[in-house]
């Protein structure tokens, strides 16, 4: 596992250990992690702090050129909101832990020229599968679905 | 001016008066404002709290059906991030103050079935035009552009 995806998984595990949705993300610029985060729905009662959004927020205000030279690592395929943030800031490359428990807006991102790599990582999948079984109501709320 | 757009404009003015990007938004459910907000880039150093995102965050965690019965009012055409949040939560209707100083992802939203109304409101335009002249560096940062 590359060290940036490992850092995103570490964030996801922090989220899980705190009772939250286990999705983590890191923003990398010139080989350095400049923002880390994980989903904060349960912990901070947030409707917008998905893992990717939390990493972007924790990176702080950045000049346009930094985003345009950055890579975003995320343990799960980015939803419409997080994909929209990627498009707003022109982040050119996204590395995704897995997309089998949820598939976000990958087609839209590719269509707009974003380079995507999907690892199909068993740790990412196992964490999400476990959470979806344990706390389905939080998971469906997180993706705006009425649930089961 | 309808009272919900007026409430969004009031939020935008609060932002302007605090030295921030003057974009405001309210989320309305069954005729009641359940979330209000304005861009917080300058005030809170936020990369993700656009007006619409701040209104969604201030509305708190909501069940999927609430978003699906809601209307989002925003003083400016929603960018890719805010449009993505609208799509994530399935908000079916967006009322936009103006789209002449910036046009967001209106085509994508329409393509996905979101109903859009654009007021072309002179108050919204005047506020944005003034801000873009006064603080172009903050404005371009807010939309992920290198600027002038």
mmCIF file of C-alpha atoms in Angstrom:
data_model
loop_
_atom_site.group_PDB
_atom_site.id
_atom_site.type_symbol
_atom_site.label_atom_id
_atom_site.label_comp_id
_atom_site.label_asym_id
_atom_site.label_seq_id
_atom_site.Cartn_x
_atom_site.Cartn_y
_atom_site.Cartn_z
ATOM 1 C CA UNK A 1 0.000 0.000 0.000
ATOM 2 C CA UNK A 2 1.396 3.401 -0.884
ATOM 3 C CA UNK A 3 1.947 5.717 2.063
ATOM 4 C CA UNK A 4 -0.628 8.288 1.003
ATOM 5 C CA UNK A 5 -3.456 5.740 0.734
ATOM 6 C CA UNK A 6 -2.252 4.305 4.044
ATOM 7 C CA UNK A 7 -2.601 7.789 5.583
ATOM 8 C CA UNK A 8 -6.164 8.012 4.179
ATOM 9 C CA UNK A 9 -6.951 4.566 5.655
ATOM 10 C CA UNK A 10 -5.521 5.691 9.004
ATOM 11 C CA UNK A 11 -7.957 8.634 8.875
ATOM 12 C CA UNK A 12 -10.843 6.276 8.023
ATOM 13 C CA UNK A 13 -9.944 4.089 11.023
ATOM 14 C CA UNK A 14 -9.871 7.127 13.310
ATOM 15 C CA UNK A 15 -13.388 7.860 12.121
ATOM 16 C CA UNK A 16 -14.521 4.284 12.732
ATOM 17 C CA UNK A 17 -12.982 4.232 16.203
ATOM 18 C CA UNK A 18 -14.900 7.416 17.056
ATOM 19 C CA UNK A 19 -18.208 5.853 15.934
ATOM 20 C CA UNK A 20 -18.228 7.695 12.617
ATOM 21 C CA UNK A 21 -18.483 6.884 8.927
ATOM 22 C CA UNK A 22 -15.082 5.300 8.140
ATOM 23 C CA UNK A 23 -13.965 7.300 5.134
ATOM 24 C CA UNK A 24 -10.643 9.108 5.132
ATOM 25 C CA UNK A 25 -8.763 11.322 2.730
ATOM 26 C CA UNK A 26 -5.492 13.171 2.296
ATOM 27 C CA UNK A 27 -4.530 15.979 -0.071
ATOM 28 C CA UNK A 28 -0.979 15.661 -1.407
ATOM 29 C CA UNK A 29 1.095 18.401 -3.015
ATOM 30 C CA UNK A 30 4.599 17.791 -4.325
ATOM 31 C CA UNK A 31 4.914 14.597 -2.309
ATOM 32 C CA UNK A 32 3.762 16.164 0.973
ATOM 33 C CA UNK A 33 0.435 15.681 2.745
ATOM 34 C CA UNK A 34 -1.029 19.177 3.132
ATOM 35 C CA UNK A 35 -4.479 18.171 4.429
ATOM 36 C CA UNK A 36 -5.898 15.142 6.226
ATOM 37 C CA UNK A 37 -9.451 14.407 7.216
ATOM 38 C CA UNK A 38 -12.244 11.943 7.749
ATOM 39 C CA UNK A 39 -16.020 11.980 7.625
ATOM 40 C CA UNK A 40 -17.425 14.011 10.531
ATOM 41 C CA UNK A 41 -21.172 13.370 10.236
ATOM 42 C CA UNK A 42 -21.506 11.540 13.503
ATOM 43 C CA UNK A 43 -18.696 13.215 15.449
ATOM 44 C CA UNK A 44 -19.491 16.847 14.570
ATOM 45 C CA UNK A 45 -23.079 16.548 13.365
ATOM 46 C CA UNK A 46 -21.935 17.660 9.935
ATOM 47 C CA UNK A 47 -23.896 17.321 6.704
ATOM 48 C CA UNK A 48 -20.975 18.432 4.536
ATOM 49 C CA UNK A 49 -17.782 17.090 6.123
ATOM 50 C CA UNK A 50 -17.309 13.944 4.100
ATOM 51 C CA UNK A 51 -13.750 12.614 4.287
ATOM 52 C CA UNK A 52 -12.593 14.499 1.198
ATOM 53 C CA UNK A 53 -14.278 17.739 2.288
ATOM 54 C CA UNK A 54 -12.693 17.494 5.739
ATOM 55 C CA UNK A 55 -9.247 17.021 4.168
ATOM 56 C CA UNK A 56 -9.817 20.038 1.892
ATOM 57 C CA UNK A 57 -11.025 22.123 4.832
ATOM 58 C CA UNK A 58 -8.102 21.086 7.012
ATOM 59 C CA UNK A 59 -5.690 21.989 4.197
ATOM 60 C CA UNK A 60 -6.925 25.571 4.603
ATOM 61 C CA UNK A 61 -7.183 28.289 1.995
ATOM 62 C CA UNK A 62 -4.904 27.504 -0.932
ATOM 63 C CA UNK A 63 -3.939 29.270 -4.129
ATOM 64 C CA UNK A 64 -5.488 27.854 -7.303
ATOM 65 C CA UNK A 65 -2.158 26.523 -8.583
ATOM 66 C CA UNK A 66 -1.671 24.309 -5.505
ATOM 67 C CA UNK A 67 -4.933 22.451 -6.106
ATOM 68 C CA UNK A 68 -4.020 22.122 -9.764
ATOM 69 C CA UNK A 69 -0.779 20.340 -8.835
ATOM 70 C CA UNK A 70 -2.349 18.181 -6.117
ATOM 71 C CA UNK A 71 -3.501 14.566 -5.791
ATOM 72 C CA UNK A 72 -6.445 13.652 -3.566
ATOM 73 C CA UNK A 73 -6.403 10.216 -1.955
ATOM 74 C CA UNK A 74 -9.694 8.910 -0.631
ATOM 75 C CA UNK A 75 -10.653 5.515 0.758
ATOM 76 C CA UNK A 76 -14.010 5.518 -1.085
ATOM 77 C CA UNK A 77 -15.243 6.626 -4.507
ATOM 78 C CA UNK A 78 -16.146 10.339 -4.179
ATOM 79 C CA UNK A 79 -19.838 11.276 -4.048
ATOM 80 C CA UNK A 80 -21.356 14.112 -6.095
ATOM 81 C CA UNK A 81 -20.488 16.757 -3.467
ATOM 82 C CA UNK A 82 -16.847 15.713 -3.117
ATOM 83 C CA UNK A 83 -16.524 15.281 -6.893
ATOM 84 C CA UNK A 84 -17.923 18.779 -7.297
ATOM 85 C CA UNK A 85 -15.282 20.146 -4.916
ATOM 86 C CA UNK A 86 -12.611 18.336 -6.964
ATOM 87 C CA UNK A 87 -13.964 20.000 -10.131
ATOM 88 C CA UNK A 88 -14.282 23.442 -8.500
ATOM 89 C CA UNK A 89 -10.626 23.430 -7.535
ATOM 90 C CA UNK A 90 -9.363 21.618 -10.617
ATOM 91 C CA UNK A 91 -7.631 18.808 -8.716
ATOM 92 C CA UNK A 92 -6.275 16.757 -11.620
ATOM 93 C CA UNK A 93 -5.748 13.346 -10.021
ATOM 94 C CA UNK A 94 -7.721 11.210 -7.569
ATOM 95 C CA UNK A 95 -6.636 7.897 -6.045
ATOM 96 C CA UNK A 96 -9.573 5.852 -4.725
ATOM 97 C CA UNK A 97 -9.328 3.006 -2.207
ATOM 98 C CA UNK A 98 -12.394 1.172 -3.447
ATOM 99 C CA UNK A 99 -15.630 1.700 -5.346
ATOM 100 C CA UNK A 100 -17.515 -1.521 -4.708
ATOM 101 C CA UNK A 101 -19.487 -0.457 -1.611
ATOM 102 C CA UNK A 102 -20.373 2.900 -3.236
ATOM 103 C CA UNK A 103 -19.696 4.381 -6.624
ATOM 104 C CA UNK A 104 -19.699 8.134 -6.818
ATOM 105 C CA UNK A 105 -19.331 10.455 -9.785
ATOM 106 C CA UNK A 106 -16.388 8.694 -11.427
ATOM 107 C CA UNK A 107 -17.864 8.980 -14.923
ATOM 108 C CA UNK A 108 -18.369 12.740 -14.554
ATOM 109 C CA UNK A 109 -14.847 13.221 -13.200
ATOM 110 C CA UNK A 110 -13.311 11.234 -16.077
ATOM 111 C CA UNK A 111 -15.431 13.136 -18.585
ATOM 112 C CA UNK A 112 -14.005 16.392 -17.179
ATOM 113 C CA UNK A 113 -10.441 15.143 -17.548
ATOM 114 C CA UNK A 114 -9.678 14.067 -13.969
ATOM 115 C CA UNK A 115 -7.314 11.073 -13.786
ATOM 116 C CA UNK A 116 -8.672 8.345 -11.523
ATOM 117 C CA UNK A 117 -6.939 5.285 -10.095
ATOM 118 C CA UNK A 118 -8.976 2.709 -8.169
ATOM 119 C CA UNK A 119 -7.072 0.298 -5.900
ATOM 120 C CA UNK A 120 -9.910 -2.084 -4.993
ATOM 121 C CA UNK A 121 -8.254 -2.277 -1.588
ATOM 122 C CA UNK A 122 -9.497 -5.020 0.768
ATOM 123 C CA UNK A 123 -8.904 -2.930 3.950
ATOM 124 C CA UNK A 124 -11.045 -0.075 2.604
ATOM 125 C CA UNK A 125 -13.779 -2.478 1.531
ATOM 126 C CA UNK A 126 -13.800 -4.416 4.812
ATOM 127 C CA UNK A 127 -14.099 -1.209 6.866
ATOM 128 C CA UNK A 128 -17.020 0.116 4.804
ATOM 129 C CA UNK A 129 -18.802 -3.249 4.633
ATOM 130 C CA UNK A 130 -18.583 -3.562 8.411
ATOM 131 C CA UNK A 131 -19.887 -0.035 8.990
ATOM 132 C CA UNK A 132 -22.788 -0.405 6.549
ATOM 133 C CA UNK A 133 -23.912 -3.567 8.381
ATOM 134 C CA UNK A 134 -23.442 -2.018 11.828
ATOM 135 C CA UNK A 135 -24.880 1.487 11.243
ATOM 136 C CA UNK A 136 -26.941 1.442 8.041
ATOM 137 C CA UNK A 137 -29.038 4.464 9.125
ATOM 138 C CA UNK A 138 -25.960 6.710 9.364
ATOM 139 C CA UNK A 139 -24.546 5.428 6.099
ATOM 140 C CA UNK A 140 -27.735 6.036 4.109
ATOM 141 C CA UNK A 141 -28.129 9.485 5.644
ATOM 142 C CA UNK A 142 -24.558 10.239 4.575
ATOM 143 C CA UNK A 143 -25.335 9.518 0.925
ATOM 144 C CA UNK A 144 -28.761 11.160 0.978
ATOM 145 C CA UNK A 145 -30.636 7.888 0.544
ATOM 146 C CA UNK A 146 -33.817 6.903 2.418
ATOM 147 C CA UNK A 147 -32.106 3.629 3.381
ATOM 148 C CA UNK A 148 -33.463 0.153 3.721
ATOM 149 C CA UNK B 1 -38.595 40.049 -4.136
ATOM 150 C CA UNK B 2 -39.846 36.848 -2.506
ATOM 151 C CA UNK B 3 -39.050 36.533 1.186
ATOM 152 C CA UNK B 4 -36.759 33.529 0.804
ATOM 153 C CA UNK B 5 -34.519 35.241 -1.760
ATOM 154 C CA UNK B 6 -34.604 38.310 0.470
ATOM 155 C CA UNK B 7 -33.345 36.157 3.350
ATOM 156 C CA UNK B 8 -30.530 34.843 1.120
ATOM 157 C CA UNK B 9 -29.633 38.440 0.156
ATOM 158 C CA UNK B 10 -29.644 39.415 3.851
ATOM 159 C CA UNK B 11 -27.115 36.617 4.424
ATOM 160 C CA UNK B 12 -24.988 37.835 1.501
ATOM 161 C CA UNK B 13 -24.980 41.353 2.969
ATOM 162 C CA UNK B 14 -23.913 40.010 6.363
ATOM 163 C CA UNK B 15 -20.987 38.396 4.574
ATOM 164 C CA UNK B 16 -20.115 41.603 2.757
ATOM 165 C CA UNK B 17 -20.306 43.649 5.948
ATOM 166 C CA UNK B 18 -17.873 41.215 7.592
ATOM 167 C CA UNK B 19 -15.384 41.573 4.713
ATOM 168 C CA UNK B 20 -16.338 38.278 3.130
ATOM 169 C CA UNK B 21 -17.528 36.985 -0.228
ATOM 170 C CA UNK B 22 -21.137 38.263 -0.454
ATOM 171 C CA UNK B 23 -23.023 35.108 -1.327
ATOM 172 C CA UNK B 24 -25.904 33.928 0.829
ATOM 173 C CA UNK B 25 -28.272 31.002 0.817
ATOM 174 C CA UNK B 26 -31.272 29.560 2.634
ATOM 175 C CA UNK B 27 -32.718 26.050 2.631
ATOM 176 C CA UNK B 28 -36.512 25.999 2.721
ATOM 177 C CA UNK B 29 -38.729 23.056 3.665
ATOM 178 C CA UNK B 30 -42.499 23.262 3.584
ATOM 179 C CA UNK B 31 -42.418 27.045 3.549
ATOM 180 C CA UNK B 32 -40.012 27.335 6.496
ATOM 181 C CA UNK B 33 -36.329 28.326 6.431
ATOM 182 C CA UNK B 34 -34.469 25.426 8.041
ATOM 183 C CA UNK B 35 -30.918 26.587 7.271
ATOM 184 C CA UNK B 36 -29.280 29.944 6.554
ATOM 185 C CA UNK B 37 -25.711 30.705 5.660
ATOM 186 C CA UNK B 38 -23.189 32.746 3.760
ATOM 187 C CA UNK B 39 -19.726 32.264 2.335
ATOM 188 C CA UNK B 40 -17.168 31.931 5.136
ATOM 189 C CA UNK B 41 -13.869 31.920 3.227
ATOM 190 C CA UNK B 42 -12.589 35.154 4.674
ATOM 191 C CA UNK B 43 -14.314 35.056 8.056
ATOM 192 C CA UNK B 44 -13.503 31.458 8.998
ATOM 193 C CA UNK B 45 -10.638 30.691 6.639
ATOM 194 C CA UNK B 46 -12.799 28.065 4.993
ATOM 195 C CA UNK B 47 -12.187 26.428 1.627
ATOM 196 C CA UNK B 48 -15.550 24.654 1.589
ATOM 197 C CA UNK B 49 -18.078 26.977 3.245
ATOM 198 C CA UNK B 50 -19.579 28.607 0.191
ATOM 199 C CA UNK B 51 -22.967 30.211 0.892
ATOM 200 C CA UNK B 52 -24.928 27.119 -0.070
ATOM 201 C CA UNK B 53 -22.634 24.775 1.881
ATOM 202 C CA UNK B 54 -22.901 26.974 4.980
ATOM 203 C CA UNK B 55 -26.707 26.918 4.753
ATOM 204 C CA UNK B 56 -26.675 23.107 4.390
ATOM 205 C CA UNK B 57 -24.276 22.773 7.328
ATOM 206 C CA UNK B 58 -26.327 25.111 9.500
ATOM 207 C CA UNK B 59 -29.472 23.121 8.669
ATOM 208 C CA UNK B 60 -27.800 20.193 10.430
ATOM 209 C CA UNK B 61 -28.197 16.487 9.776
ATOM 210 C CA UNK B 62 -31.451 15.860 7.913
ATOM 211 C CA UNK B 63 -33.302 12.776 6.730
ATOM 212 C CA UNK B 64 -33.147 12.131 2.987
ATOM 213 C CA UNK B 65 -36.842 12.932 2.498
ATOM 214 C CA UNK B 66 -36.420 16.473 3.872
ATOM 215 C CA UNK B 67 -33.802 17.377 1.255
ATOM 216 C CA UNK B 68 -36.003 15.820 -1.419
ATOM 217 C CA UNK B 69 -38.856 18.156 -0.468
ATOM 218 C CA UNK B 70 -36.655 21.241 -0.074
ATOM 219 C CA UNK B 71 -35.867 24.326 -2.141
ATOM 220 C CA UNK B 72 -32.434 25.957 -1.975
ATOM 221 C CA UNK B 73 -32.259 29.720 -2.525
ATOM 222 C CA UNK B 74 -28.879 31.169 -3.373
ATOM 223 C CA UNK B 75 -27.853 34.662 -4.446
ATOM 224 C CA UNK B 76 -25.394 33.321 -7.068
ATOM 225 C CA UNK B 77 -25.352 30.453 -9.553
ATOM 226 C CA UNK B 78 -24.025 27.399 -7.669
ATOM 227 C CA UNK B 79 -20.443 26.277 -8.400
ATOM 228 C CA UNK B 80 -19.467 22.647 -9.017
ATOM 229 C CA UNK B 81 -19.054 21.896 -5.282
ATOM 230 C CA UNK B 82 -22.416 23.345 -4.270
ATOM 231 C CA UNK B 83 -24.105 21.765 -7.292
ATOM 232 C CA UNK B 84 -22.581 18.445 -6.259
ATOM 233 C CA UNK B 85 -24.031 18.832 -2.753
ATOM 234 C CA UNK B 86 -27.434 19.570 -4.329
ATOM 235 C CA UNK B 87 -27.145 16.351 -6.375
ATOM 236 C CA UNK B 88 -25.899 14.275 -3.420
ATOM 237 C CA UNK B 89 -28.951 15.181 -1.374
ATOM 238 C CA UNK B 90 -31.399 15.221 -4.243
ATOM 239 C CA UNK B 91 -32.626 18.778 -3.642
ATOM 240 C CA UNK B 92 -35.149 19.117 -6.478
ATOM 241 C CA UNK B 93 -35.431 22.890 -6.855
ATOM 242 C CA UNK B 94 -32.960 25.768 -6.806
ATOM 243 C CA UNK B 95 -33.762 29.484 -6.980
ATOM 244 C CA UNK B 96 -30.787 31.592 -8.108
ATOM 245 C CA UNK B 97 -30.416 35.337 -7.575
ATOM 246 C CA UNK B 98 -28.206 35.913 -10.598
ATOM 247 C CA UNK B 99 -25.823 34.108 -12.931
ATOM 248 C CA UNK B 100 -24.189 36.961 -14.825
ATOM 249 C CA UNK B 101 -21.141 37.501 -12.566
ATOM 250 C CA UNK B 102 -20.536 33.723 -12.380
ATOM 251 C CA UNK B 103 -22.222 30.752 -13.958
ATOM 252 C CA UNK B 104 -21.900 27.483 -12.125
ATOM 253 C CA UNK B 105 -23.059 23.998 -13.061
ATOM 254 C CA UNK B 106 -26.558 24.935 -14.203
ATOM 255 C CA UNK B 107 -26.400 22.690 -17.270
ATOM 256 C CA UNK B 108 -25.396 19.664 -15.186
ATOM 257 C CA UNK B 109 -28.134 20.345 -12.635
ATOM 258 C CA UNK B 110 -30.796 20.662 -15.332
ATOM 259 C CA UNK B 111 -29.513 17.510 -17.026
ATOM 260 C CA UNK B 112 -30.007 15.660 -13.717
ATOM 261 C CA UNK B 113 -33.569 16.898 -13.392
ATOM 262 C CA UNK B 114 -33.120 19.774 -10.925
ATOM 263 C CA UNK B 115 -35.564 22.643 -11.519
ATOM 264 C CA UNK B 116 -33.786 26.004 -11.698
ATOM 265 C CA UNK B 117 -35.209 29.518 -11.593
ATOM 266 C CA UNK B 118 -32.904 32.488 -12.202
ATOM 267 C CA UNK B 119 -34.120 35.915 -11.027
ATOM 268 C CA UNK B 120 -31.419 38.109 -12.613
ATOM 269 C CA UNK B 121 -31.750 40.245 -9.494
ATOM 270 C CA UNK B 122 -30.048 43.668 -9.565
ATOM 271 C CA UNK B 123 -29.240 43.646 -5.802
ATOM 272 C CA UNK B 124 -27.432 40.312 -6.098
ATOM 273 C CA UNK B 125 -25.525 41.464 -9.181
ATOM 274 C CA UNK B 126 -24.544 44.838 -7.680
ATOM 275 C CA UNK B 127 -23.193 43.191 -4.527
ATOM 276 C CA UNK B 128 -21.078 40.677 -6.449
ATOM 277 C CA UNK B 129 -19.837 43.223 -8.989
ATOM 278 C CA UNK B 130 -18.732 45.503 -6.175
ATOM 279 C CA UNK B 131 -16.933 42.696 -4.330
ATOM 280 C CA UNK B 132 -15.154 41.421 -7.449
ATOM 281 C CA UNK B 133 -13.798 44.933 -8.107
ATOM 282 C CA UNK B 134 -12.837 45.487 -4.461
ATOM 283 C CA UNK B 135 -11.335 42.077 -3.592
ATOM 284 C CA UNK B 136 -10.585 40.188 -6.808
ATOM 285 C CA UNK B 137 -7.925 37.998 -5.150
ATOM 286 C CA UNK B 138 -10.446 36.559 -2.667
ATOM 287 C CA UNK B 139 -13.057 36.065 -5.350
ATOM 288 C CA UNK B 140 -10.751 34.167 -7.708
ATOM 289 C CA UNK B 141 -9.469 32.034 -4.851
ATOM 290 C CA UNK B 142 -13.088 31.209 -3.997
ATOM 291 C CA UNK B 143 -13.767 29.813 -7.457
ATOM 292 C CA UNK B 144 -10.387 28.084 -7.784
ATOM 293 C CA UNK B 145 -9.142 30.419 -10.507
ATOM 294 C CA UNK B 146 -5.625 31.891 -10.717
ATOM 295 C CA UNK B 147 -7.207 35.330 -11.120
ATOM 296 C CA UNK B 148 -6.142 38.319 -13.059
#
